[in-house]
Amino acid sequence: MDDSKRKAQILVVEDEASIRGGLCDVLVYHGWQPTAVESGEEGLELGLRELFDLVILDLMLPGLSGLDVCRKLRTRLPSLPILMLTAKGSEDDVVRGLRCGADDYVTKPFSVRELVARVEAQLRRSSQADDNERFEFGPWEIDAPGLNAHSSNQTIHLSQREVDLLRVFGQQAGRVVSRRTLLQQVWGLINVDEIETRTVDVHIAKLRKKLDVTGTRTIETVRGAGYRATV
Ligand code: CA
């Protein structure tokens, strides 16, 4: 367990006492420091007042909903990682959550393993500032500071924005990423309108054209939802 992990402060907003307690136990067990509240109002107030490394936010809350809390936190704190808890099988909830600015989601009932993996991914993302950052994306090895991608027999140049896009797809590990999420995480835009989502389409189209020269399809469009890495 490293220092950065031990210090991470996590705000848990969940109205069901048993789930709230269970979440806190898991977080403590893995070396994080949870602070739990049971209402959206408290979550919003505390989230804006104190510095958290991550918020785990239940979508279904009485009073101020998880979506409202998410939207309001996101407006004020664009880089705060927000992990949404949604009901199993509710694709609508997931899409709405991501549209409101959630970075990721876990469906209930969740496995401890999945939850921990998603928490770790979000904490890693927020502490990313690595001068030697390299990551794989399908047949490509991405050299982030060098803005290059290398495959077995070629090297292509990428823009900073393209590297940022690939990083998000890599972190989402095959999940659908909404255009809104991409606009927030890659462009740093909040409160985006529909027209701006075209920007994402244009960039993805260019990026695909570059990457897919190896013959491997890398990113697919998921109608009405966004994009997903297929590698
Ligand atoms: Ca709930």
mmCIF file of C-alpha atoms and ligand atoms in Angstrom:
data_model
loop_
_atom_site.group_PDB
_atom_site.id
_atom_site.type_symbol
_atom_site.label_atom_id
_atom_site.label_comp_id
_atom_site.label_asym_id
_atom_site.label_seq_id
_atom_site.Cartn_x
_atom_site.Cartn_y
_atom_site.Cartn_z
ATOM 1 C CA MET A 1 0.000 0.000 0.000
ATOM 2 C CA ASP A 2 1.640 3.246 -1.055
ATOM 3 C CA ASP A 3 1.345 6.660 0.543
ATOM 4 C CA SER A 4 -0.831 8.254 -2.108
ATOM 5 C CA LYS A 5 -3.360 5.472 -1.683
ATOM 6 C CA ARG A 6 -3.391 5.688 2.085
ATOM 7 C CA LYS A 7 -4.085 9.384 2.023
ATOM 8 C CA ALA A 8 -6.917 9.410 -0.483
ATOM 9 C CA GLN A 9 -10.030 11.031 0.967
ATOM 10 C CA ILE A 10 -13.260 9.637 -0.408
ATOM 11 C CA LEU A 11 -16.702 11.131 0.054
ATOM 12 C CA VAL A 12 -19.473 8.530 0.085
ATOM 13 C CA VAL A 13 -23.039 9.740 -0.552
ATOM 14 C CA GLU A 14 -25.492 6.886 -0.047
ATOM 15 C CA ASP A 15 -28.840 6.891 1.731
ATOM 16 C CA GLU A 16 -29.039 3.170 2.463
ATOM 17 C CA ALA A 17 -27.275 2.567 5.759
ATOM 18 C CA SER A 18 -26.187 -0.986 5.015
ATOM 19 C CA ILE A 19 -24.619 -0.087 1.672
ATOM 20 C CA ARG A 20 -23.052 3.042 3.150
ATOM 21 C CA GLY A 21 -21.526 1.030 5.963
ATOM 22 C CA GLY A 22 -20.348 -1.688 3.605
ATOM 23 C CA LEU A 23 -18.725 0.823 1.285
ATOM 24 C CA CYS A 24 -16.885 2.486 4.142
ATOM 25 C CA ASP A 25 -15.631 -0.862 5.413
ATOM 26 C CA VAL A 26 -14.263 -1.749 1.992
ATOM 27 C CA LEU A 27 -12.607 1.644 1.556
ATOM 28 C CA VAL A 28 -11.024 1.569 4.995
ATOM 29 C CA TYR A 29 -9.851 -1.971 4.435
ATOM 30 C CA HIS A 30 -8.049 -0.854 1.259
ATOM 31 C CA GLY A 31 -6.334 2.010 2.986
ATOM 32 C CA TRP A 32 -8.527 4.935 1.941
ATOM 33 C CA GLN A 33 -10.267 7.422 4.199
ATOM 34 C CA PRO A 34 -14.018 7.580 3.632
ATOM 35 C CA THR A 35 -16.377 10.245 4.909
ATOM 36 C CA ALA A 36 -19.981 9.133 4.570
ATOM 37 C CA VAL A 37 -23.180 11.147 4.367
ATOM 38 C CA GLU A 38 -26.711 9.987 3.684
ATOM 39 C CA SER A 39 -28.260 12.781 1.657
ATOM 40 C CA GLY A 40 -27.537 14.619 -1.551
ATOM 41 C CA GLU A 41 -27.750 17.957 0.241
ATOM 42 C CA GLU A 42 -25.053 16.956 2.740
ATOM 43 C CA GLY A 43 -22.955 15.418 -0.003
ATOM 44 C CA LEU A 44 -23.048 18.562 -2.095
ATOM 45 C CA GLU A 45 -22.299 20.817 0.840
ATOM 46 C CA LEU A 46 -19.384 18.718 2.080
ATOM 47 C CA GLY A 47 -18.081 18.017 -1.422
ATOM 48 C CA LEU A 48 -17.836 21.731 -2.127
ATOM 49 C CA ARG A 49 -16.474 22.634 1.284
ATOM 50 C CA GLU A 50 -13.710 20.053 1.697
ATOM 51 C CA LEU A 51 -11.102 18.634 -0.617
ATOM 52 C CA PHE A 52 -11.814 15.081 -1.667
ATOM 53 C CA ASP A 53 -9.865 12.874 -4.030
ATOM 54 C CA LEU A 54 -12.998 11.069 -5.138
ATOM 55 C CA VAL A 55 -16.760 11.084 -4.612
ATOM 56 C CA ILE A 56 -18.783 7.884 -4.658
ATOM 57 C CA LEU A 57 -22.302 9.052 -5.317
ATOM 58 C CA ASP A 58 -25.496 7.029 -5.272
ATOM 59 C CA LEU A 59 -27.829 8.026 -8.085
ATOM 60 C CA MET A 60 -31.058 7.248 -6.251
ATOM 61 C CA LEU A 61 -31.212 9.570 -3.280
ATOM 62 C CA PRO A 62 -34.275 11.108 -1.632
ATOM 63 C CA GLY A 63 -34.387 14.884 -1.976
ATOM 64 C CA LEU A 64 -31.530 16.193 -4.058
ATOM 65 C CA SER A 65 -30.776 13.333 -6.469
ATOM 66 C CA GLY A 66 -27.379 11.930 -7.313
ATOM 67 C CA LEU A 67 -27.689 13.477 -10.759
ATOM 68 C CA ASP A 68 -28.293 16.935 -9.287
ATOM 69 C CA VAL A 69 -25.398 16.551 -6.896
ATOM 70 C CA CYS A 70 -23.156 15.348 -9.684
ATOM 71 C CA ARG A 71 -24.079 18.223 -11.977
ATOM 72 C CA LYS A 72 -23.509 20.791 -9.264
ATOM 73 C CA LEU A 73 -20.223 19.328 -8.070
ATOM 74 C CA ARG A 74 -19.017 19.062 -11.642
ATOM 75 C CA THR A 75 -19.825 22.683 -12.425
ATOM 76 C CA ARG A 76 -17.741 23.893 -9.524
ATOM 77 C CA LEU A 77 -15.045 21.213 -9.471
ATOM 78 C CA PRO A 78 -14.371 20.074 -13.040
ATOM 79 C CA SER A 79 -11.524 17.721 -12.160
ATOM 80 C CA LEU A 80 -13.023 16.029 -9.094
ATOM 81 C CA PRO A 81 -13.449 12.322 -9.907
ATOM 82 C CA ILE A 82 -17.050 11.185 -9.416
ATOM 83 C CA LEU A 83 -18.007 7.522 -9.360
ATOM 84 C CA MET A 84 -21.745 6.970 -9.674
ATOM 85 C CA LEU A 85 -23.623 4.039 -8.160
ATOM 86 C CA THR A 86 -26.489 3.002 -10.409
ATOM 87 C CA ALA A 87 -29.102 0.282 -10.359
ATOM 88 C CA LYS A 88 -28.203 -2.867 -12.212
ATOM 89 C CA GLY A 89 -29.435 -3.029 -15.776
ATOM 90 C CA SER A 90 -30.414 0.600 -16.019
ATOM 91 C CA GLU A 91 -28.560 1.798 -19.083
ATOM 92 C CA ASP A 92 -30.543 5.037 -18.892
ATOM 93 C CA ASP A 93 -29.186 5.774 -15.443
ATOM 94 C CA VAL A 94 -25.663 5.170 -16.600
ATOM 95 C CA VAL A 95 -26.037 7.466 -19.586
ATOM 96 C CA ARG A 96 -27.726 10.145 -17.496
ATOM 97 C CA GLY A 97 -25.020 9.857 -14.877
ATOM 98 C CA LEU A 98 -22.257 10.240 -17.398
ATOM 99 C CA ARG A 99 -24.092 13.145 -19.003
ATOM 100 C CA CYS A 100 -24.192 14.897 -15.657
ATOM 101 C CA GLY A 101 -20.456 14.635 -15.453
ATOM 102 C CA ALA A 102 -19.793 11.374 -13.615
ATOM 103 C CA ASP A 103 -16.429 9.922 -14.604
ATOM 104 C CA ASP A 104 -17.399 6.347 -14.126
ATOM 105 C CA TYR A 105 -20.078 4.126 -12.625
ATOM 106 C CA VAL A 106 -20.543 0.915 -10.709
ATOM 107 C CA THR A 107 -23.848 -0.926 -10.846
ATOM 108 C CA LYS A 108 -25.507 -2.203 -7.682
ATOM 109 C CA PRO A 109 -25.196 -4.798 -6.330
ATOM 110 C CA PHE A 110 -21.481 -4.416 -6.948
ATOM 111 C CA SER A 111 -18.654 -6.768 -6.223
ATOM 112 C CA VAL A 112 -15.977 -5.475 -3.887
ATOM 113 C CA ARG A 113 -13.384 -6.299 -6.495
ATOM 114 C CA GLU A 114 -15.063 -4.223 -9.163
ATOM 115 C CA LEU A 115 -15.612 -1.309 -6.845
ATOM 116 C CA VAL A 116 -11.992 -1.281 -5.719
ATOM 117 C CA ALA A 117 -10.800 -1.485 -9.319
ATOM 118 C CA ARG A 118 -12.951 1.492 -10.329
ATOM 119 C CA VAL A 119 -11.848 3.531 -7.312
ATOM 120 C CA GLU A 120 -8.204 2.786 -8.068
ATOM 121 C CA ALA A 121 -8.665 3.740 -11.714
ATOM 122 C CA GLN A 122 -10.184 7.092 -10.790
ATOM 123 C CA LEU A 123 -7.541 7.887 -8.200
ATOM 124 C CA ARG A 124 -4.840 6.964 -10.688
ATOM 125 C CA ARG A 125 -6.363 9.199 -13.315
ATOM 126 C CA SER A 126 -6.440 12.192 -11.028
ATOM 127 C CA SER A 127 -2.820 11.791 -10.030
ATOM 128 C CA GLN A 128 -1.557 11.364 -13.573
ATOM 129 C CA ALA A 129 1.337 13.653 -14.355
ATOM 130 C CA ASP A 130 3.933 11.238 -15.533
ATOM 131 C CA ASP A 131 6.811 12.442 -17.687
ATOM 132 C CA ASN A 132 7.456 8.930 -18.938
ATOM 133 C CA GLU A 133 3.872 7.890 -19.407
ATOM 134 C CA ARG A 134 3.438 5.095 -21.908
ATOM 135 C CA PHE A 135 0.406 2.937 -22.383
ATOM 136 C CA GLU A 136 -0.863 0.378 -24.814
ATOM 137 C CA PHE A 137 -3.853 0.827 -27.032
ATOM 138 C CA GLY A 138 -4.480 -2.237 -29.183
ATOM 139 C CA PRO A 139 -1.516 -2.685 -31.509
ATOM 140 C CA TRP A 140 -0.102 0.681 -30.478
ATOM 141 C CA GLU A 141 2.205 1.770 -27.745
ATOM 142 C CA ILE A 142 1.441 5.367 -26.921
ATOM 143 C CA ASP A 143 4.334 7.597 -25.925
ATOM 144 C CA ALA A 144 2.331 10.319 -24.189
ATOM 145 C CA PRO A 145 4.985 13.015 -23.635
ATOM 146 C CA GLY A 146 6.454 12.379 -27.107
ATOM 147 C CA LEU A 147 3.019 12.542 -28.784
ATOM 148 C CA ASN A 148 3.790 9.421 -30.790
ATOM 149 C CA ALA A 149 2.265 5.998 -31.237
ATOM 150 C CA HIS A 150 4.394 3.037 -32.223
ATOM 151 C CA SER A 151 3.214 -0.240 -33.707
ATOM 152 C CA SER A 152 5.452 -3.131 -34.760
ATOM 153 C CA ASN A 153 6.350 -1.430 -38.003
ATOM 154 C CA GLN A 154 5.306 2.174 -37.899
ATOM 155 C CA THR A 155 5.225 5.355 -35.895
ATOM 156 C CA ILE A 156 2.515 7.966 -36.171
ATOM 157 C CA HIS A 157 2.319 11.410 -34.694
ATOM 158 C CA LEU A 158 -0.567 12.317 -32.402
ATOM 159 C CA SER A 159 -1.830 15.619 -31.099
ATOM 160 C CA GLN A 160 -2.033 16.237 -27.358
ATOM 161 C CA ARG A 161 -5.796 15.977 -27.649
ATOM 162 C CA GLU A 162 -5.554 12.611 -29.362
ATOM 163 C CA VAL A 163 -3.285 11.285 -26.608
ATOM 164 C CA ASP A 164 -5.763 12.563 -24.028
ATOM 165 C CA LEU A 165 -8.622 10.834 -25.847
ATOM 166 C CA LEU A 166 -6.732 7.541 -25.948
ATOM 167 C CA ARG A 167 -5.920 7.807 -22.283
ATOM 168 C CA VAL A 168 -9.606 8.140 -21.443
ATOM 169 C CA PHE A 169 -10.512 5.158 -23.629
ATOM 170 C CA GLY A 170 -7.728 3.131 -22.029
ATOM 171 C CA GLN A 171 -8.958 3.931 -18.543
ATOM 172 C CA GLN A 172 -12.527 3.049 -19.403
ATOM 173 C CA ALA A 173 -11.417 -0.433 -20.358
ATOM 174 C CA GLY A 174 -13.876 -1.211 -23.113
ATOM 175 C CA ARG A 175 -16.782 0.705 -21.656
ATOM 176 C CA VAL A 176 -18.894 3.206 -23.529
ATOM 177 C CA VAL A 177 -17.646 6.755 -23.060
ATOM 178 C CA SER A 178 -20.122 9.536 -23.735
ATOM 179 C CA ARG A 179 -19.259 12.540 -25.882
ATOM 180 C CA ARG A 180 -20.017 14.697 -22.897
ATOM 181 C CA THR A 181 -17.504 12.823 -20.758
ATOM 182 C CA LEU A 182 -14.897 13.246 -23.476
ATOM 183 C CA LEU A 183 -15.638 16.963 -23.708
ATOM 184 C CA GLN A 184 -15.221 17.279 -19.974
ATOM 185 C CA GLN A 185 -12.148 15.144 -19.549
ATOM 186 C CA VAL A 186 -10.287 15.945 -22.732
ATOM 187 C CA TRP A 187 -11.438 19.460 -23.544
ATOM 188 C CA GLY A 188 -12.108 20.512 -19.969
ATOM 189 C CA LEU A 189 -15.534 21.799 -20.995
ATOM 190 C CA ILE A 190 -18.389 21.771 -18.567
ATOM 191 C CA ASN A 191 -22.051 22.500 -19.250
ATOM 192 C CA VAL A 192 -21.548 21.556 -22.870
ATOM 193 C CA ASP A 193 -24.324 21.956 -25.396
ATOM 194 C CA GLU A 194 -25.253 19.485 -28.086
ATOM 195 C CA ILE A 195 -23.473 21.306 -30.891
ATOM 196 C CA GLU A 196 -20.137 20.892 -29.179
ATOM 197 C CA THR A 197 -20.509 17.143 -29.225
ATOM 198 C CA ARG A 198 -19.838 17.346 -32.978
ATOM 199 C CA THR A 199 -16.314 18.401 -32.081
ATOM 200 C CA VAL A 200 -15.787 15.019 -30.487
ATOM 201 C CA ASP A 201 -17.032 13.212 -33.593
ATOM 202 C CA VAL A 202 -14.632 15.115 -35.797
ATOM 203 C CA HIS A 203 -11.651 14.346 -33.584
ATOM 204 C CA ILE A 204 -12.553 10.691 -33.203
ATOM 205 C CA ALA A 205 -12.896 10.337 -36.965
ATOM 206 C CA LYS A 206 -9.405 11.759 -37.460
ATOM 207 C CA LEU A 207 -7.935 9.627 -34.734
ATOM 208 C CA ARG A 208 -9.494 6.466 -36.126
ATOM 209 C CA LYS A 209 -8.101 7.191 -39.552
ATOM 210 C CA LYS A 210 -4.618 7.441 -38.073
ATOM 211 C CA LEU A 211 -4.822 4.394 -35.825
ATOM 212 C CA ASP A 212 -6.649 2.033 -38.090
ATOM 213 C CA VAL A 213 -3.851 1.931 -40.689
ATOM 214 C CA THR A 214 -2.757 -1.324 -39.046
ATOM 215 C CA GLY A 215 -6.057 -2.876 -40.100
ATOM 216 C CA THR A 216 -7.210 -3.267 -36.495
ATOM 217 C CA ARG A 217 -10.364 -1.322 -35.676
ATOM 218 C CA THR A 218 -9.756 0.563 -32.464
ATOM 219 C CA ILE A 219 -12.774 2.698 -31.596
ATOM 220 C CA GLU A 220 -16.415 2.043 -32.386
ATOM 221 C CA THR A 221 -19.403 4.335 -32.290
ATOM 222 C CA VAL A 222 -22.170 3.258 -29.925
ATOM 223 C CA ARG A 223 -25.345 4.838 -31.223
ATOM 224 C CA GLY A 224 -26.942 7.302 -28.878
ATOM 225 C CA ALA A 225 -24.297 6.737 -26.214
ATOM 226 C CA GLY A 226 -20.816 7.596 -27.409
ATOM 227 C CA TYR A 227 -17.713 5.629 -28.231
ATOM 228 C CA ARG A 228 -16.024 2.480 -27.053
ATOM 229 C CA ALA A 229 -12.532 1.144 -27.509
ATOM 230 C CA THR A 230 -12.629 -2.227 -29.236
ATOM 231 C CA VAL A 231 -9.016 -3.163 -28.597
HETATM 232 CA CA CA B 1 -30.230 4.984 -2.789
#
